[in-house]
CSV table of C-alpha atoms and ligand atoms in Angstrom, one decimal:
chain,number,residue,atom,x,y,z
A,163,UNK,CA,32.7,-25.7,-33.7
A,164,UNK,CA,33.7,-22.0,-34.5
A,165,UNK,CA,34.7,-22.0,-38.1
A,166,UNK,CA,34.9,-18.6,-38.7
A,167,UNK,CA,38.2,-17.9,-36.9
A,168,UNK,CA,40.7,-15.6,-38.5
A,169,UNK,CA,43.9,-16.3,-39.4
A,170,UNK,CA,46.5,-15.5,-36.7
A,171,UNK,CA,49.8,-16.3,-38.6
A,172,UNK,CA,52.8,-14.7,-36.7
A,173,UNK,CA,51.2,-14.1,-33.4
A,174,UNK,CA,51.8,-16.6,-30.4
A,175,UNK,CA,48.7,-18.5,-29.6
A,176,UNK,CA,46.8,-17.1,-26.6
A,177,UNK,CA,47.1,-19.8,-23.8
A,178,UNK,CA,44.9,-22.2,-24.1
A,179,UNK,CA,43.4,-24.2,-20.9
A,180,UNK,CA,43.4,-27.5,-20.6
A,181,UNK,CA,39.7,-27.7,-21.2
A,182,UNK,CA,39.4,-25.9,-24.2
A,183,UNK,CA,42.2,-28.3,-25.7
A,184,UNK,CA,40.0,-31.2,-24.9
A,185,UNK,CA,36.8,-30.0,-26.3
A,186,UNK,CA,39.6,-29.3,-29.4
A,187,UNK,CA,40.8,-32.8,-29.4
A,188,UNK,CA,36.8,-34.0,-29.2
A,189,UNK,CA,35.7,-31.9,-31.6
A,190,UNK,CA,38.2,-33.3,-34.3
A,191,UNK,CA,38.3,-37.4,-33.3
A,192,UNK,CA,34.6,-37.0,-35.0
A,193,UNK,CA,36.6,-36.5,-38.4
A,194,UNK,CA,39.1,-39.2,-37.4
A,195,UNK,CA,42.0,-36.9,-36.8
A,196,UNK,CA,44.2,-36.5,-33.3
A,197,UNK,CA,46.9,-33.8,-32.3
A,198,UNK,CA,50.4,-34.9,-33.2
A,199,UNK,CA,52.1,-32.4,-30.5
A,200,UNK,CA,50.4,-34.5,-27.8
A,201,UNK,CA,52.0,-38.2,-29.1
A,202,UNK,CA,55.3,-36.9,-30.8
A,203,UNK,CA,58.0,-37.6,-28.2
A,204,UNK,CA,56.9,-41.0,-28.4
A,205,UNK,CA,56.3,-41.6,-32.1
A,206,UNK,CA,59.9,-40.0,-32.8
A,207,UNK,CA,61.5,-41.0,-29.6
A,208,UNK,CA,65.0,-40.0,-28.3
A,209,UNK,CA,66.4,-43.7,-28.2
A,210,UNK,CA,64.0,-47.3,-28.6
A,211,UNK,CA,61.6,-47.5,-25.9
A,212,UNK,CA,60.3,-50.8,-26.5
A,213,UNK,CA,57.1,-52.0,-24.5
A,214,UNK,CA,58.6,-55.2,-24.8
A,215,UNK,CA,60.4,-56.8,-21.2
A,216,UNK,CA,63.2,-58.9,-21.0
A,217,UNK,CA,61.6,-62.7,-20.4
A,218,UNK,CA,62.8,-65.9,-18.9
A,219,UNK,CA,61.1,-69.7,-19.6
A,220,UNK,CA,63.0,-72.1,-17.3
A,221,UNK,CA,63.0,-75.5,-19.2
A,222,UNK,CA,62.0,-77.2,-15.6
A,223,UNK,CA,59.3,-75.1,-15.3
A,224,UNK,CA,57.9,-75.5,-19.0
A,225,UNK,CA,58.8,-79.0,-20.0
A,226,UNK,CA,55.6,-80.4,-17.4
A,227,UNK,CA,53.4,-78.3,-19.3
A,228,UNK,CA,54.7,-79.2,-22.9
A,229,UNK,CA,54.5,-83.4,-21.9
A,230,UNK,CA,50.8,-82.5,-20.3
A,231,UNK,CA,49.7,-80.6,-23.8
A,232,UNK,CA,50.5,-84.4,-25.5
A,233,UNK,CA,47.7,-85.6,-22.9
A,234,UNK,CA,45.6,-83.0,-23.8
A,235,UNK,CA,45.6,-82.7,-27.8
A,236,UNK,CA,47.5,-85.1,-30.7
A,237,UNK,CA,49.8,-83.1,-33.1
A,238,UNK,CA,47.5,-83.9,-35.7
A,239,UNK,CA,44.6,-82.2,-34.2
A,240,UNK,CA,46.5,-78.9,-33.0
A,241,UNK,CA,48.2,-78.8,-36.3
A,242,UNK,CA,51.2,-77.3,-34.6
A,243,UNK,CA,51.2,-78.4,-30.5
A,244,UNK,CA,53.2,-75.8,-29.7
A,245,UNK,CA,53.5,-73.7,-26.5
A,246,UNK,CA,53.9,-70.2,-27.5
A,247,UNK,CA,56.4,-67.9,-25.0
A,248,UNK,CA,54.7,-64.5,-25.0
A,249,UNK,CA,56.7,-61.3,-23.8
A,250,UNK,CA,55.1,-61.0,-20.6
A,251,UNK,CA,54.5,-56.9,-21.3
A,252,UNK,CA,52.3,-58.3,-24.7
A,253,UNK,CA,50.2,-60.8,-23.4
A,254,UNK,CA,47.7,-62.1,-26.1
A,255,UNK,CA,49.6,-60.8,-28.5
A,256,UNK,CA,51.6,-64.1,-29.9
A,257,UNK,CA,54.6,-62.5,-29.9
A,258,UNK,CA,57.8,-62.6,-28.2
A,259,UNK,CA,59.3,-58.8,-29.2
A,260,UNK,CA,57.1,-56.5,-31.5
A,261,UNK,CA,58.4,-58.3,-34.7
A,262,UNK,CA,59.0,-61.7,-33.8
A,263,UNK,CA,57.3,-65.2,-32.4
A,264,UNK,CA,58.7,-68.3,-30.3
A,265,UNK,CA,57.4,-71.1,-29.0
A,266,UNK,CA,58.3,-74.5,-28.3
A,267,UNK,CA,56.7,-77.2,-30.4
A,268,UNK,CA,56.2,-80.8,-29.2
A,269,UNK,CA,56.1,-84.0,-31.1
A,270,UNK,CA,55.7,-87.3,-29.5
A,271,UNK,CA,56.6,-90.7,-31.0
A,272,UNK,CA,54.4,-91.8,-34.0
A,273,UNK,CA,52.8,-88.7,-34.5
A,274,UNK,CA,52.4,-86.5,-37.7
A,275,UNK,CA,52.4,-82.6,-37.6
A,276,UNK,CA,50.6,-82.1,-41.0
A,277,UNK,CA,51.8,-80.9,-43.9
A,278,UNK,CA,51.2,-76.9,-44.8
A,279,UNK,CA,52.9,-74.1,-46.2
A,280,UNK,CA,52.8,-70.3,-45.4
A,281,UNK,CA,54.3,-67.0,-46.3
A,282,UNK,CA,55.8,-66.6,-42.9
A,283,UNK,CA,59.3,-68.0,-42.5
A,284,UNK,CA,60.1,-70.2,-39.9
A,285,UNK,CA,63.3,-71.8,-38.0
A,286,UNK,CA,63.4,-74.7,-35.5
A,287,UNK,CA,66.1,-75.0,-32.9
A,288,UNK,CA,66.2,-78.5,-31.5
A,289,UNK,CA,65.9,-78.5,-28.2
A,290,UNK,CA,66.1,-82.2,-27.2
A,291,UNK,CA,65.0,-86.0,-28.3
A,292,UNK,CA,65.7,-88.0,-31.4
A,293,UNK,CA,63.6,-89.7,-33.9
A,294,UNK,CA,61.5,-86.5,-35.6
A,295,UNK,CA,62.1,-85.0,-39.0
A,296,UNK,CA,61.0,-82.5,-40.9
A,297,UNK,CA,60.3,-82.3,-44.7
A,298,UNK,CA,61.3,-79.7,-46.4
A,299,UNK,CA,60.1,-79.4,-50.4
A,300,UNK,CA,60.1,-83.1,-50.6
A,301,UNK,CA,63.2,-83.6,-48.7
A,302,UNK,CA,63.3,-84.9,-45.0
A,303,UNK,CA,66.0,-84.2,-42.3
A,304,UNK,CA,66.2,-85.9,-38.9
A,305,UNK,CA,66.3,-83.4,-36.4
A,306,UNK,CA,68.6,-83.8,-33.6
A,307,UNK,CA,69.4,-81.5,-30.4
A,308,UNK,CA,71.5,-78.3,-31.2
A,309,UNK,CA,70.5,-78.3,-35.1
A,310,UNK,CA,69.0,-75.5,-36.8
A,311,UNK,CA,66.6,-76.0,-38.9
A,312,UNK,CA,64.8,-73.6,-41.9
A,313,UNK,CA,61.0,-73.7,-43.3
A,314,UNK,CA,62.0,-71.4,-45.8
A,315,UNK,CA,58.5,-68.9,-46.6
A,316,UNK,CA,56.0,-70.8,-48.6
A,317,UNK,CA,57.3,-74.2,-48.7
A,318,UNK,CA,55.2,-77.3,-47.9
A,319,UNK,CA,56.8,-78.8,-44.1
A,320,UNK,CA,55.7,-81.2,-42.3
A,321,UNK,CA,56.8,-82.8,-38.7
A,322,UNK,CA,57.0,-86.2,-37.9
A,323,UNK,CA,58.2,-88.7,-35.0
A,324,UNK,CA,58.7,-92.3,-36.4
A,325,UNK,CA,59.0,-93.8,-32.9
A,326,UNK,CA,62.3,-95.8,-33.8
A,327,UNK,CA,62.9,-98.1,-31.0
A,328,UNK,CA,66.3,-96.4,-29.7
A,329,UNK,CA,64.4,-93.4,-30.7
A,330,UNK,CA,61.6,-93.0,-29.0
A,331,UNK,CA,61.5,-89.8,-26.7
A,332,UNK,CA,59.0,-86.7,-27.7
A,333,UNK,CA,61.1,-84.1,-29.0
A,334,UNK,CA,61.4,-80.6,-28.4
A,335,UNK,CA,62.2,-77.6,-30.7
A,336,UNK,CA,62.0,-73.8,-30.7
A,337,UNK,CA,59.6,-72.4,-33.3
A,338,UNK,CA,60.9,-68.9,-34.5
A,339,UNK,CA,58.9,-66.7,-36.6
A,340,UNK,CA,58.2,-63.6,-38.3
A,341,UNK,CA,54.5,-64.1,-38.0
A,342,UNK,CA,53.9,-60.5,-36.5
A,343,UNK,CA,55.8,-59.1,-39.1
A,344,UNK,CA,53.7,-60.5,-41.7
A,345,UNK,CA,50.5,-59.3,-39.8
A,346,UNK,CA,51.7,-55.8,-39.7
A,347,UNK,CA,52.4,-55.9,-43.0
A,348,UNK,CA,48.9,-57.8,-43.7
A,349,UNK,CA,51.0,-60.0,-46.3
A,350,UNK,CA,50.2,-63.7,-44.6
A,351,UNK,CA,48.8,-66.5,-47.3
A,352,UNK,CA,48.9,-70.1,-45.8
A,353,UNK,CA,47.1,-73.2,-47.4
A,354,UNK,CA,47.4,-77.2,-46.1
A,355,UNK,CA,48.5,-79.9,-48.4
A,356,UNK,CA,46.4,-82.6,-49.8
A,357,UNK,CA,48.1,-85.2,-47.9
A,358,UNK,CA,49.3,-85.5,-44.5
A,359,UNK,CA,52.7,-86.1,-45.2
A,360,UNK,CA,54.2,-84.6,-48.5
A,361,UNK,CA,55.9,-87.0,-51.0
A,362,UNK,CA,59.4,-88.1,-50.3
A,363,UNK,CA,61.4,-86.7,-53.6
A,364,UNK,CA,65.1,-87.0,-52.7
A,365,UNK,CA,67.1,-89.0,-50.8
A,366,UNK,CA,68.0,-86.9,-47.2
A,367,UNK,CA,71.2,-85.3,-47.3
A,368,UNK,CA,71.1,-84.1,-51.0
A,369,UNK,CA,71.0,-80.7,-50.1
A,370,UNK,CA,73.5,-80.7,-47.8
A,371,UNK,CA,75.3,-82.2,-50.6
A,372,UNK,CA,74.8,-79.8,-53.0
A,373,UNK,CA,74.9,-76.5,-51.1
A,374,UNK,CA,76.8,-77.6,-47.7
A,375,UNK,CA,80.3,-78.2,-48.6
A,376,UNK,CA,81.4,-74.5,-49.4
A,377,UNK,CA,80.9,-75.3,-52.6
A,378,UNK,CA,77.6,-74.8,-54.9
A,379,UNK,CA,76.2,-75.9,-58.1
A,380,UNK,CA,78.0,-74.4,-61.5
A,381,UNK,CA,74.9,-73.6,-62.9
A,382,UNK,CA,73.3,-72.0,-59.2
A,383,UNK,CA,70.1,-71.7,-58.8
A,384,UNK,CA,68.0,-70.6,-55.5
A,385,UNK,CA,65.2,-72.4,-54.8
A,386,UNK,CA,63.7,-71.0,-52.3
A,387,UNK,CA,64.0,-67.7,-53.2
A,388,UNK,CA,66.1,-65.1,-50.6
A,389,UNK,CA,65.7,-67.9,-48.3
A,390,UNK,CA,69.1,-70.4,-48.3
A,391,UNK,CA,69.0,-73.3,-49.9
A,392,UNK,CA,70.0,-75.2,-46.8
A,393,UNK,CA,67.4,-75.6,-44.5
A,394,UNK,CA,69.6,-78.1,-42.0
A,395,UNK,CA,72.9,-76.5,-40.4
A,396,UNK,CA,73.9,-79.8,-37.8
A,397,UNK,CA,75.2,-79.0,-34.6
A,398,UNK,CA,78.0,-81.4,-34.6
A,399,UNK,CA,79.2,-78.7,-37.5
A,400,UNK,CA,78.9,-76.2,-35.9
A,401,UNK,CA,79.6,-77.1,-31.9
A,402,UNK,CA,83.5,-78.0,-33.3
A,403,UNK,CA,83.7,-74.5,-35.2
A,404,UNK,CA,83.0,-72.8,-32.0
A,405,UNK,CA,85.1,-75.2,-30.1
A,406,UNK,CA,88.3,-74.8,-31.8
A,407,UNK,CA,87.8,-71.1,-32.5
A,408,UNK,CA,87.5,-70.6,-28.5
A,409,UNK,CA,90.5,-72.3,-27.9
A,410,UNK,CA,92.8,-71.1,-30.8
A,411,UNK,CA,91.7,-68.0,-31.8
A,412,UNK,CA,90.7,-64.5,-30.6
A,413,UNK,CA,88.0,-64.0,-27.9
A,414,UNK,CA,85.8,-61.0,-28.8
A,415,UNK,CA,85.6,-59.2,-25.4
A,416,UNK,CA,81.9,-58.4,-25.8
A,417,UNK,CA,80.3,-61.9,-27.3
A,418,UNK,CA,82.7,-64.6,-26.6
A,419,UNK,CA,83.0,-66.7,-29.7
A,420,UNK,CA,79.9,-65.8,-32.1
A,421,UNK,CA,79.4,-66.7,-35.4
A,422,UNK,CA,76.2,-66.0,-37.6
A,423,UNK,CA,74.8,-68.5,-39.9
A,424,UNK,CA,74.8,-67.6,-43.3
A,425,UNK,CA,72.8,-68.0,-46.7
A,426,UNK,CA,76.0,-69.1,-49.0
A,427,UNK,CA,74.8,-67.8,-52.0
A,428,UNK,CA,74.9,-64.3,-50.8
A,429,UNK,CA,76.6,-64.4,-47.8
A,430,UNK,CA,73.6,-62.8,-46.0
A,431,UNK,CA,71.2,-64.2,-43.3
A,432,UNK,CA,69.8,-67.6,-43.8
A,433,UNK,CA,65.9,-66.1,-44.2
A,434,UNK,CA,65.3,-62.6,-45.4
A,435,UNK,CA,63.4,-61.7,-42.0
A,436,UNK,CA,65.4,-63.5,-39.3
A,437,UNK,CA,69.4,-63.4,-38.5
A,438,UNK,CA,70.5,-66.6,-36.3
A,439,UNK,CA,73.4,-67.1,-34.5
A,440,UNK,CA,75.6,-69.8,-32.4
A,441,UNK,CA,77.9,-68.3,-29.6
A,442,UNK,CA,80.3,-69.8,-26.9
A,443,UNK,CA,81.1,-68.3,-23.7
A,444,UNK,CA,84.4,-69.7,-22.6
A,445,UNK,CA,85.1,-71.0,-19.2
A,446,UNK,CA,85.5,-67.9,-17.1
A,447,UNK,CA,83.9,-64.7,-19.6
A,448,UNK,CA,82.9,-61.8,-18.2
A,449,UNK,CA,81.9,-59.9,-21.6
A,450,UNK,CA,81.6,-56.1,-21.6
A,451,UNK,CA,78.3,-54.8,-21.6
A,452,UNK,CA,76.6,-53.8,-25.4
A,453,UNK,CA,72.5,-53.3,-26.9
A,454,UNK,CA,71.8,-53.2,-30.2
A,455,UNK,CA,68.4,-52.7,-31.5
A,456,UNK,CA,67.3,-56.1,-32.5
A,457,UNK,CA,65.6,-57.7,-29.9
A,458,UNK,CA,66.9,-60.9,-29.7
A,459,UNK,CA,65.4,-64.7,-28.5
A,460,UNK,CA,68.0,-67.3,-27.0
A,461,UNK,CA,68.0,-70.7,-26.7
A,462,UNK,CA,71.0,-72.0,-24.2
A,463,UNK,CA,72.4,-75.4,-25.8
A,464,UNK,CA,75.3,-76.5,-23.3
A,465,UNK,CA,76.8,-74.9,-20.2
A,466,UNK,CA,75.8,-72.5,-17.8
A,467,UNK,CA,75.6,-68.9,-17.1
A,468,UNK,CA,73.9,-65.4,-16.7
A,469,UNK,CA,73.2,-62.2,-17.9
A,470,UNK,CA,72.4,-58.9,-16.6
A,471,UNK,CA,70.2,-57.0,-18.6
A,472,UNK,CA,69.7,-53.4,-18.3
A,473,UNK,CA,67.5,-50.7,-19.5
A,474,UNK,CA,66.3,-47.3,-18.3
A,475,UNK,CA,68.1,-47.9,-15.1
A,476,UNK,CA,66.4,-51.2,-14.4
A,477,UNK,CA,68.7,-54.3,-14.3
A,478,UNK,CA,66.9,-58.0,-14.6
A,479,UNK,CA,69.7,-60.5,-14.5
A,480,UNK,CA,69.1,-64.1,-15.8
A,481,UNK,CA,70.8,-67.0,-14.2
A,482,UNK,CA,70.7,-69.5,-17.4
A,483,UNK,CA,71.5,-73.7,-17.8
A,484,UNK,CA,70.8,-75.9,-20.8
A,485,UNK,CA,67.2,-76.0,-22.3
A,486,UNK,CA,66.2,-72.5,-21.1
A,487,UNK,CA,65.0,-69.7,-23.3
A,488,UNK,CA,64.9,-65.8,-22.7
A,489,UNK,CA,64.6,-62.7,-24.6
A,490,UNK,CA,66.8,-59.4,-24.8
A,491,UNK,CA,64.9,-56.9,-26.2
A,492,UNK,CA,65.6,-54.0,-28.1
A,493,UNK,CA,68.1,-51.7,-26.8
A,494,UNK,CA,68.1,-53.4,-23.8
A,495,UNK,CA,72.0,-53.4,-22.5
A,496,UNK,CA,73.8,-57.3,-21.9
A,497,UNK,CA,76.8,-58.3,-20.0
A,498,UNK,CA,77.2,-62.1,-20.3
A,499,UNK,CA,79.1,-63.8,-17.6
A,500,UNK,CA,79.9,-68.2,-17.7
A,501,UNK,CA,82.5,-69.8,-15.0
A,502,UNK,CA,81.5,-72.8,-16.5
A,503,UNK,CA,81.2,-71.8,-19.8
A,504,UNK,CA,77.8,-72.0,-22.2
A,505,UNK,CA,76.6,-72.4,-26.0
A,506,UNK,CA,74.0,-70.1,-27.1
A,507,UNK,CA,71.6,-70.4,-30.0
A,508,UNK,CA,69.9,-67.0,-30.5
A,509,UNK,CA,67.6,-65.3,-33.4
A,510,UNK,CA,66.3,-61.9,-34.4
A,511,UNK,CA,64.8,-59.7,-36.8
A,512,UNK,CA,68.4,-57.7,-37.9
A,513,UNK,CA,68.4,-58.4,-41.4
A,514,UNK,CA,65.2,-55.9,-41.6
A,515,UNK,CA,66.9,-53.5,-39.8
A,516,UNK,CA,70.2,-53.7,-42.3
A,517,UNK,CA,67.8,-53.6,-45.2
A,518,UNK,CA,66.2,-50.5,-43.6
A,519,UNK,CA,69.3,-49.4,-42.5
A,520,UNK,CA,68.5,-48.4,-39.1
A,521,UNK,CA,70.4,-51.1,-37.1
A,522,UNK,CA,72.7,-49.7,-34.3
A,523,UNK,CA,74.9,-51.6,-32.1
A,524,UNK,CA,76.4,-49.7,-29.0
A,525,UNK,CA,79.3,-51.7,-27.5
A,526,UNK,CA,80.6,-50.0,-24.0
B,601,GTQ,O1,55.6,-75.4,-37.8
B,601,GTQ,O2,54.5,-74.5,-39.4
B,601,GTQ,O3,55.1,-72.4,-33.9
B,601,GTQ,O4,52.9,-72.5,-38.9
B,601,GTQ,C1,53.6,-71.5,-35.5
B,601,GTQ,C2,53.0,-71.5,-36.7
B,601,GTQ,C3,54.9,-73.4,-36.0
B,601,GTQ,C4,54.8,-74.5,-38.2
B,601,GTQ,C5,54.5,-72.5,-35.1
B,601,GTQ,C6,53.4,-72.5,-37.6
B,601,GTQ,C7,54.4,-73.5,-37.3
């Protein structure tokens, strides 16, 4: 390497061939440096250009696979049976966009999903079955089809399937966490719990109780930190919300009838990484088309549907019924259409991109 080059501020460069630039870029990758001009239109790019791809798990075409993995391993062993859905443009990766993860965990009757706890926050979305719970900080909630349900970051949880007799079906759920967020950040901790199952402390419901009647302690706390202190939000609950919005109120022309879940003591997002939301589709909606940049996961809950997605001049359209799950991805444009009408369950990472304030939302 010629170090002895003079200065040659103010002239234009002489052109340089192609060759000479690669001896360049040789010459410094020894000292562990690269050319920014070569990368910068797509470090600092125009508008998102994710890697990620629109997906699409039929529940038909999963659920053989999720009843074959309890043939295959127990809860127990697995720690977490869980099928993770992997964007099919990241394969390997674990992950579902760039910042979040899904899966569909199974339980089966009288088994036991040990109890752990990590810094990674997680939400369930019951897909189908009765009879499981989960324990939450000593508490346990039944979870039934439609509920969402919070591990907030760092709490002891376990799973469980007691096998009740008019009960006795495996049960499904989405897993949704922000397990590649905590790995680009290099901030996971995780550690099991000496038993199995943690210690039952309160009666089930108290929560509920305490935080779940729009109303909250005088002297409020937060126990779990930015987390809510509700970690069950029932279907039933919500489903009639929707319900009587869609037939009494205004229809937004874009979502239908969508409704966030919220944290009540601030009013912000149930878990500091993840937003959720519940939306109906009347009978008949053809929504205007809209992308935003949070990549979003869905989980259809009643009706049926579909939904053309469309980015860079590409459209992928998904034709959607109960059970199934997709994902939209980042600015990724969708136009929701239901004759029947449909429920959707859906999660993402906007809460990061309000506290960053970067989020954009495009509505046509
Ligand atoms: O239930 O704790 O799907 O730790 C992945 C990692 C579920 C869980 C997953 C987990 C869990």
């Amino acid at each position: 390497m010629d170090m002895t080059l003079p200065p040659t501020a103010g002239q234009a460069p002489a052109p340089t061939d192609s060759a000479a630039r690669k001896a360049f870029y040789n010459d410094i990758s020894t000292f562990s440096m690269s050319p920014l001009w070569e990368v910068l239109h797509a470090l600092v790019p125009t508008s998102p250009n994710t890697p990620c791809v629109p997906g699409f798990w039929k529940y038909a075409d999963v659920y053989p696979y999720l009843m074959k993995s309890g043939q295959l391993i127990t809860a127990e062993e697995a720690v977490r049976r869980v099928l993770i859905l992997e964007n099919p443009a990241l394969r390997g990766q674990s992950c579902i966009t760039q910042s979040l993860y899904a899966g569909l965990q199974v339980i089966m009757p009288g088994e036991i999903a040990p109890s752990h706890r990590h810094t990674q926050s997680a939400l369930r979305f019951v897909v189908e079955g009765h009879g499981a719970y989960t324990a939450v900080d000593g508490e346990r909630t039944q979870m039934k089809p439609g509920d969402f349900i919070i591990t907030p970051s760092w709490t002891f949880h376990d799973h469980g399937h007691e096998g009740r007799v008019d009960a006795n079906a495996p049960v499904v759920w989405l897993d949704g966490l922000d397990i590649p967020m905590l790995k680009f950040f290099d901030a996971g901790f995780a550690e099991n719990h000496a038993e199995k199952s943690q210690p039952v402390t309160k009666p089930e419901g108290m929560t509920n109780y305490k935080y779940g009647a729009n109303m909250l302690p005088v002297r409020g706390n937060s126990p779990f930190g930015q987390t809510s202190p509700i970690f069950s939000y029932p279907y039933d609950r919500t489903r009639e919300a929707l319900h009587e919005l869609e037939n009494h109120a205004d229809i937004d022309a874009w979502d239908g009838v969508k409704l966030r879940y919220v944290n009540p003591l601030t009013g912000g997002s149930p878990m500091p990484t993840m937003a959720t939301f519940m939306q109906r589709l009347p009978a008949g909606f053809k929504g205007k088309p809209y992308r935003q940049t949070d990549g979003a996961v869905y989980s259809v809950v009643e009706g049926h549907g579909s939904v053309d997605i469309q980015f860079n001049g590409k459209v992928t359209t998904f034709t959607f019924g109960p059970k199934d799950h997709f994902v939209i991805p980042s600015w990724h444009t969708a136009t929701w259409h239901s004759a029947p009408g449909s429920v959707l369950f859906s999660f993402s990472d906007r809460p990061v991109h309000q506290a960053l304030g970067i989020h954009r939302e495009e509505r046509v």
